[in-house]
Protein backbone atom coordinates (compact mmCIF):
# COMPACT_ATOMS: atom_id res chain seq x y z
CA THR A 1 7.64 29.32 25.49
CA ASP A 2 10.63 28.12 27.16
CA GLU A 3 12.30 30.94 28.03
CA PRO A 4 16.07 31.92 26.88
CA LEU A 5 19.41 30.03 27.47
CA VAL A 6 22.04 32.56 28.49
CA VAL A 7 25.37 31.90 29.53
CA ALA A 8 27.25 34.75 30.83
CA LYS A 9 30.80 34.40 30.40
CA HIS A 10 32.09 36.81 32.14
CA GLN A 11 30.55 39.22 34.88
CA LEU A 12 32.73 42.33 36.22
CA ARG A 13 30.71 44.63 39.38
CA ILE A 14 30.84 47.89 39.31
CA CYS A 15 29.26 50.04 42.10
CA SER A 16 30.27 53.93 42.39
CA PHE A 17 29.19 56.24 45.46
CA ASN A 18 29.67 59.81 46.44
CA ALA A 19 30.50 59.27 50.27
CA LEU A 20 30.05 62.29 51.56
CA LYS A 21 33.65 62.80 53.10
CA LEU A 22 33.50 59.19 54.14
CA ARG A 23 32.86 60.27 57.44
CA LEU A 24 32.72 56.97 59.30
CA SER A 25 32.03 57.76 62.72
CA ASN A 26 31.20 60.85 64.50
CA PRO A 27 33.39 60.58 68.22
CA THR A 28 32.98 63.71 68.65
CA GLY A 29 29.28 63.58 68.81
CA LYS A 30 29.43 67.17 67.22
CA ALA A 31 28.36 68.33 63.77
CA HIS A 32 30.28 66.64 61.00
CA GLY A 33 33.47 68.91 59.78
CA ASP A 34 35.94 68.11 57.82
CA ASP A 35 38.32 68.12 60.94
CA ASP A 36 35.69 65.30 62.59
CA ASP A 37 38.49 62.38 63.47
CA ASP A 38 41.34 65.12 64.30
CA GLU A 39 43.82 64.72 67.50
CA ASN A 40 41.01 66.18 69.44
CA SER A 41 39.04 62.77 69.27
CA VAL A 42 41.67 60.94 70.63
CA GLY A 43 40.75 58.98 73.76
CA TYR A 44 37.59 60.04 73.08
CA LYS A 45 35.19 56.81 74.40
CA GLY A 46 32.38 57.90 71.62
CA SER A 47 28.63 58.42 71.23
CA ALA A 48 25.83 56.20 70.42
CA GLU A 49 24.92 58.10 67.60
CA GLY A 50 28.76 57.64 66.18
CA GLU A 51 28.23 53.64 66.80
CA GLN A 52 25.38 53.94 65.01
CA LEU A 53 26.65 55.54 62.00
CA THR A 54 29.65 52.91 62.52
CA ARG A 55 27.18 50.12 62.34
CA LYS A 56 25.75 51.41 59.13
CA TRP A 57 28.90 51.45 57.71
CA LEU A 58 29.46 48.28 58.49
CA MET A 59 26.61 46.84 56.80
CA LEU A 60 27.17 48.72 53.79
CA ALA A 61 30.51 47.77 53.56
CA ALA A 62 29.18 44.37 53.50
CA VAL A 63 27.03 44.81 50.57
CA MET A 64 29.88 46.76 48.32
CA SER A 65 32.63 43.81 49.50
CA SER A 66 30.38 41.91 46.27
CA TYR A 67 31.60 44.03 43.86
CA ASP A 68 35.30 43.85 42.27
CA VAL A 69 36.05 47.40 42.15
CA ILE A 70 34.66 50.61 44.27
CA VAL A 71 35.29 54.40 43.54
CA MET A 72 34.19 56.99 45.37
CA GLN A 73 33.43 60.70 45.32
CA GLU A 74 34.26 63.28 47.40
CA ILE A 75 36.57 62.14 49.76
CA PRO A 76 38.29 64.75 51.87
CA GLY A 77 41.67 65.44 50.20
CA ARG A 78 43.71 66.27 53.87
CA ALA A 79 46.17 64.07 54.20
CA GLU A 80 45.68 62.24 57.36
CA LEU A 81 41.84 62.14 57.17
CA CYS A 82 42.04 60.51 53.31
CA ASP A 83 44.21 57.97 54.89
CA ALA A 84 41.93 56.94 57.76
CA ARG A 85 39.32 57.00 56.62
CA MET A 86 40.47 54.62 53.62
CA ARG A 87 42.21 52.42 55.50
CA VAL A 88 39.05 51.70 58.13
CA PHE A 89 37.33 51.44 55.16
CA HIS A 90 39.07 49.26 53.58
CA ASP A 91 39.56 46.98 57.12
CA MET A 92 35.56 46.81 56.94
CA LEU A 93 35.37 45.32 53.12
CA HIS A 94 38.36 42.28 53.91
CA LEU A 95 35.47 41.44 57.10
CA ALA A 96 32.89 40.60 54.38
CA THR A 97 35.38 39.57 52.21
CA GLU A 98 36.37 36.07 50.69
CA PRO A 99 39.67 35.56 53.03
CA ASP A 100 41.93 34.32 49.84
CA ARG A 101 40.78 37.87 48.00
CA GLN A 102 42.03 41.00 48.86
CA TRP A 103 41.61 44.61 48.07
CA THR A 104 43.94 47.52 46.84
CA ALA A 105 42.66 51.61 47.16
CA VAL A 106 44.23 54.24 45.69
CA HIS A 107 43.18 58.08 45.54
CA SER A 108 43.75 61.31 43.03
CA LEU A 109 45.58 63.83 43.43
CA VAL A 110 43.53 66.75 45.55
CA SER A 111 41.23 68.88 43.90
CA GLY A 112 38.15 71.33 44.80
CA LYS A 113 36.32 74.38 43.23
CA ASN A 114 38.83 76.14 40.97
CA GLY A 115 41.48 73.68 41.47
CA LYS A 116 42.01 74.53 44.93
CA THR A 117 44.12 72.01 46.41
CA GLN A 118 44.11 72.50 50.55
CA GLY A 119 41.51 73.35 53.19
CA SER A 120 37.63 72.47 53.58
CA GLY A 121 36.00 71.79 49.60
CA ALA A 122 39.71 69.66 48.30
CA GLU A 123 38.61 66.55 47.84
CA VAL A 124 40.28 63.22 46.25
CA HIS A 125 38.19 60.36 44.42
CA VAL A 126 39.51 56.98 45.90
CA ALA A 127 39.00 53.19 43.77
CA PHE A 128 38.80 49.87 45.63
CA VAL A 129 39.43 47.34 43.65
CA LYS A 130 39.50 43.47 44.01
CA SER A 131 41.28 41.11 43.54
CA PRO A 132 42.61 38.80 40.91
CA LEU A 133 41.74 41.88 39.31
CA THR A 134 45.02 44.33 39.21
CA ILE A 135 45.91 47.94 38.92
CA GLU A 136 47.94 48.98 36.01
CA LYS A 137 47.96 52.77 36.02
CA VAL A 138 46.36 55.79 37.94
CA TYR A 139 46.03 58.91 36.89
CA THR A 140 44.25 62.43 38.11
CA TRP A 141 42.88 64.31 34.92
CA GLN A 142 42.93 68.24 35.58
CA SER A 143 42.14 69.61 32.82
CA ALA A 144 40.50 69.24 29.14
CA GLY A 145 41.08 69.95 25.93
CA VAL A 146 43.85 72.75 24.48
CA ALA A 147 43.14 75.88 23.34
CA PRO A 148 42.16 76.51 26.06
CA SER A 149 41.87 73.75 28.21
CA ILE A 150 39.25 73.52 30.90
CA LEU A 151 40.59 73.46 34.17
CA LEU A 152 38.66 70.24 36.23
CA ASP A 153 37.16 70.69 39.39
CA TYR A 154 36.90 67.88 41.69
CA ALA A 155 39.97 66.73 39.32
CA PRO A 156 38.89 62.94 37.71
CA LEU A 157 40.68 59.88 38.75
CA GLN A 158 41.28 56.99 36.20
CA VAL A 159 42.35 54.17 36.56
CA LEU A 160 43.59 50.99 34.43
CA ILE A 161 42.53 47.70 34.88
CA SER A 162 43.54 44.26 34.39
CA ASP A 163 42.33 40.75 34.89
CA PRO A 164 45.14 38.13 35.04
CA ASN A 165 42.42 35.73 34.14
CA ARG A 166 41.58 37.57 31.17
CA PRO A 167 44.77 38.35 29.80
CA ASN A 168 43.40 40.17 27.01
CA PHE A 169 41.31 42.51 28.92
CA LYS A 170 41.50 45.73 30.62
CA LEU A 171 38.49 48.32 32.32
CA CYS A 172 39.23 52.08 32.16
CA LEU A 173 37.56 53.15 34.89
CA THR A 174 37.01 57.23 35.24
CA SER A 175 35.52 58.60 38.40
CA VAL A 176 34.00 62.04 37.97
CA HIS A 177 32.23 64.77 40.66
CA LEU A 178 31.53 67.36 38.21
CA PRO A 179 30.28 71.16 39.87
CA PRO A 180 26.90 71.35 41.44
CA SER A 181 23.45 72.15 40.28
CA LYS A 182 23.06 75.49 41.40
CA PRO A 183 23.43 78.62 41.49
CA PRO A 184 23.44 79.04 38.52
CA GLU A 185 26.83 79.99 37.00
CA ARG A 186 27.62 76.42 39.06
CA ALA A 187 25.59 74.45 36.70
CA ARG A 188 27.02 76.42 33.69
CA GLN A 189 30.30 74.70 34.22
CA ARG A 190 28.97 71.73 35.48
CA ASP A 191 28.38 71.64 31.46
CA THR A 192 31.41 73.18 30.35
CA GLN A 193 33.18 70.62 32.49
CA LEU A 194 31.29 67.16 31.25
CA ASN A 195 31.35 68.59 27.49
CA ALA A 196 35.00 69.33 27.55
CA ILE A 197 35.30 65.48 29.61
CA LEU A 198 32.81 63.28 26.71
CA LYS A 199 34.78 65.82 23.47
CA GLY A 200 38.27 65.52 24.99
CA TYR A 201 37.94 61.44 26.29
CA TRP A 202 39.49 59.47 23.53
CA GLU A 203 42.29 62.07 23.57
CA GLU A 204 43.19 61.55 26.30
CA VAL A 205 43.08 57.77 26.94
CA ARG A 206 45.58 58.04 24.25
CA ALA A 207 47.80 60.30 25.49
CA ASN A 208 48.43 59.39 28.75
CA TRP A 209 48.32 55.61 27.79
CA ASN A 210 48.07 54.80 24.57
CA LEU A 211 44.17 52.87 24.92
CA ALA A 212 42.96 53.31 20.85
CA ARG A 213 39.03 54.06 20.27
CA THR A 214 38.24 50.08 19.72
CA SER A 215 34.06 51.97 19.12
CA LYS A 216 34.80 52.84 15.92
CA GLY A 217 34.98 49.18 14.70
CA LYS A 218 36.87 46.24 13.46
CA LYS A 219 39.50 48.47 12.04
CA ASP A 220 40.69 50.08 15.23
CA ALA A 221 39.85 47.53 17.34
CA GLY A 222 42.21 45.31 15.11
CA LYS A 223 45.11 47.77 15.60
CA ALA A 224 44.86 47.27 19.55
CA LYS A 225 46.48 44.54 21.89
CA ASP A 226 44.02 44.45 24.24
CA GLU A 227 39.97 44.67 24.65
CA VAL A 228 39.58 47.42 26.53
CA VAL A 229 36.08 48.89 28.41
CA HIS A 230 36.05 52.40 29.15
CA VAL A 231 33.73 53.18 32.18
CA ILE A 232 32.62 57.53 33.57
CA SER A 233 30.66 56.99 36.77
CA GLY A 234 30.17 58.80 39.54
CA ASP A 235 28.13 61.77 40.87
CA PHE A 236 27.43 63.92 37.56
CA ASN A 237 24.95 66.67 39.46
CA THR A 238 22.67 66.08 36.08
CA PHE A 239 21.25 63.50 34.37
CA PRO A 240 24.04 62.79 31.56
CA GLY A 241 21.28 61.56 29.33
CA ILE A 242 19.12 64.51 28.89
CA VAL A 243 17.82 65.50 25.98
CA ASP A 244 16.75 68.98 24.53
CA ALA A 245 14.45 69.57 21.42
CA ASP A 246 15.18 72.69 19.16
CA ALA A 247 12.28 74.98 17.70
CA GLU A 248 11.13 71.57 15.29
CA GLY A 249 11.00 69.68 18.35
CA THR A 250 14.24 67.65 17.14
CA GLU A 251 15.74 66.74 20.27
CA ILE A 252 18.74 67.07 20.75
CA GLU A 253 21.82 66.28 22.82
CA ARG A 254 22.37 68.05 25.79
CA TYR A 255 26.28 66.01 26.37
CA HIS A 256 26.44 64.91 22.88
CA LEU A 257 26.65 60.84 24.34
CA THR A 258 26.12 59.44 21.03
CA ARG A 259 28.76 61.90 19.32
CA ASN A 260 31.57 60.90 22.28
CA ASP A 261 30.41 57.18 21.92
CA PHE A 262 29.23 56.78 25.14
CA VAL A 263 25.58 55.61 26.28
CA CYS A 264 23.77 56.38 29.36
CA THR A 265 23.15 53.27 31.73
CA ILE A 266 20.85 54.26 34.63
CA PRO A 267 17.62 55.57 32.94
CA GLU A 268 16.43 59.11 34.47
CA THR A 269 13.44 57.41 36.30
CA ALA A 270 15.44 56.20 38.35
CA ALA A 271 16.90 57.93 41.65
CA THR A 272 19.95 57.47 42.50
CA SER A 273 20.50 60.69 45.32
CA VAL A 274 18.34 60.63 48.51
CA GLY A 275 17.12 63.39 46.97
CA LYS A 276 14.50 61.13 44.09
CA MET A 277 17.55 63.36 41.52
CA ASN A 278 19.16 60.82 38.97
CA PHE A 279 22.70 62.56 39.35
CA ASP A 280 24.97 59.73 39.55
CA ASN A 281 25.88 57.41 37.34
CA LEU A 282 27.62 54.84 34.55
CA LEU A 283 28.56 55.74 30.94
CA VAL A 284 30.24 53.25 29.26
CA ASP A 285 31.83 53.29 26.30
């Protein structure tokens, strides 16, 4: 039989990547650390290893330049390092991007384990958005829930993005980096924080940006002036679509995605990390 004709009216490509400090080079030839691009490297001629790493980043940036929105997790929170690495990657993107397109970059407030804001482990999320898309609003989500609220490690970055070619369209994109799966205490904190994010998501975006929960149907959607697509992406340090089974064998979603109107888009069989784990994912409302 003939292949069905599928007409794509509009496509928007999102890339989510844990950049592991966004180390673009190794100018000192020493082991990488949070301070590998400090004043001590001024005047250093570089190393073969640093040049090789930079070339790999240039190739990666060329691939990423084909996307419309890029979010990255685990960027150093120290202002000098963050600004320098964002600027260099921004330039790399421009080298591979059409001359009539520009990239806009923003980052979250600094956050780490237990709300840490300084030193090693204090990080930011960054977002790069390609024109004609524009960033309307930026917000750092530091706690979820009420009485008591849950402090979020590596506080998520939320950006509200619009498209001048589609006046009624909005993309609400949230970048997350959940606590690691080990030790067990951190895994429990990860589960608590992820559940709090999903349970509190709709009240959060309504309170901050007055975005309606359009997934309830036409009745609610009719009250909203804009068509909003909600995406939560990043490093979950777990497969967010995991289901458990109770004593009777009935499957139970560990993170209650369905109840909170989200679906997991990358299956567990797809490895999204070097360790062959599915820790990075994109949830769509």
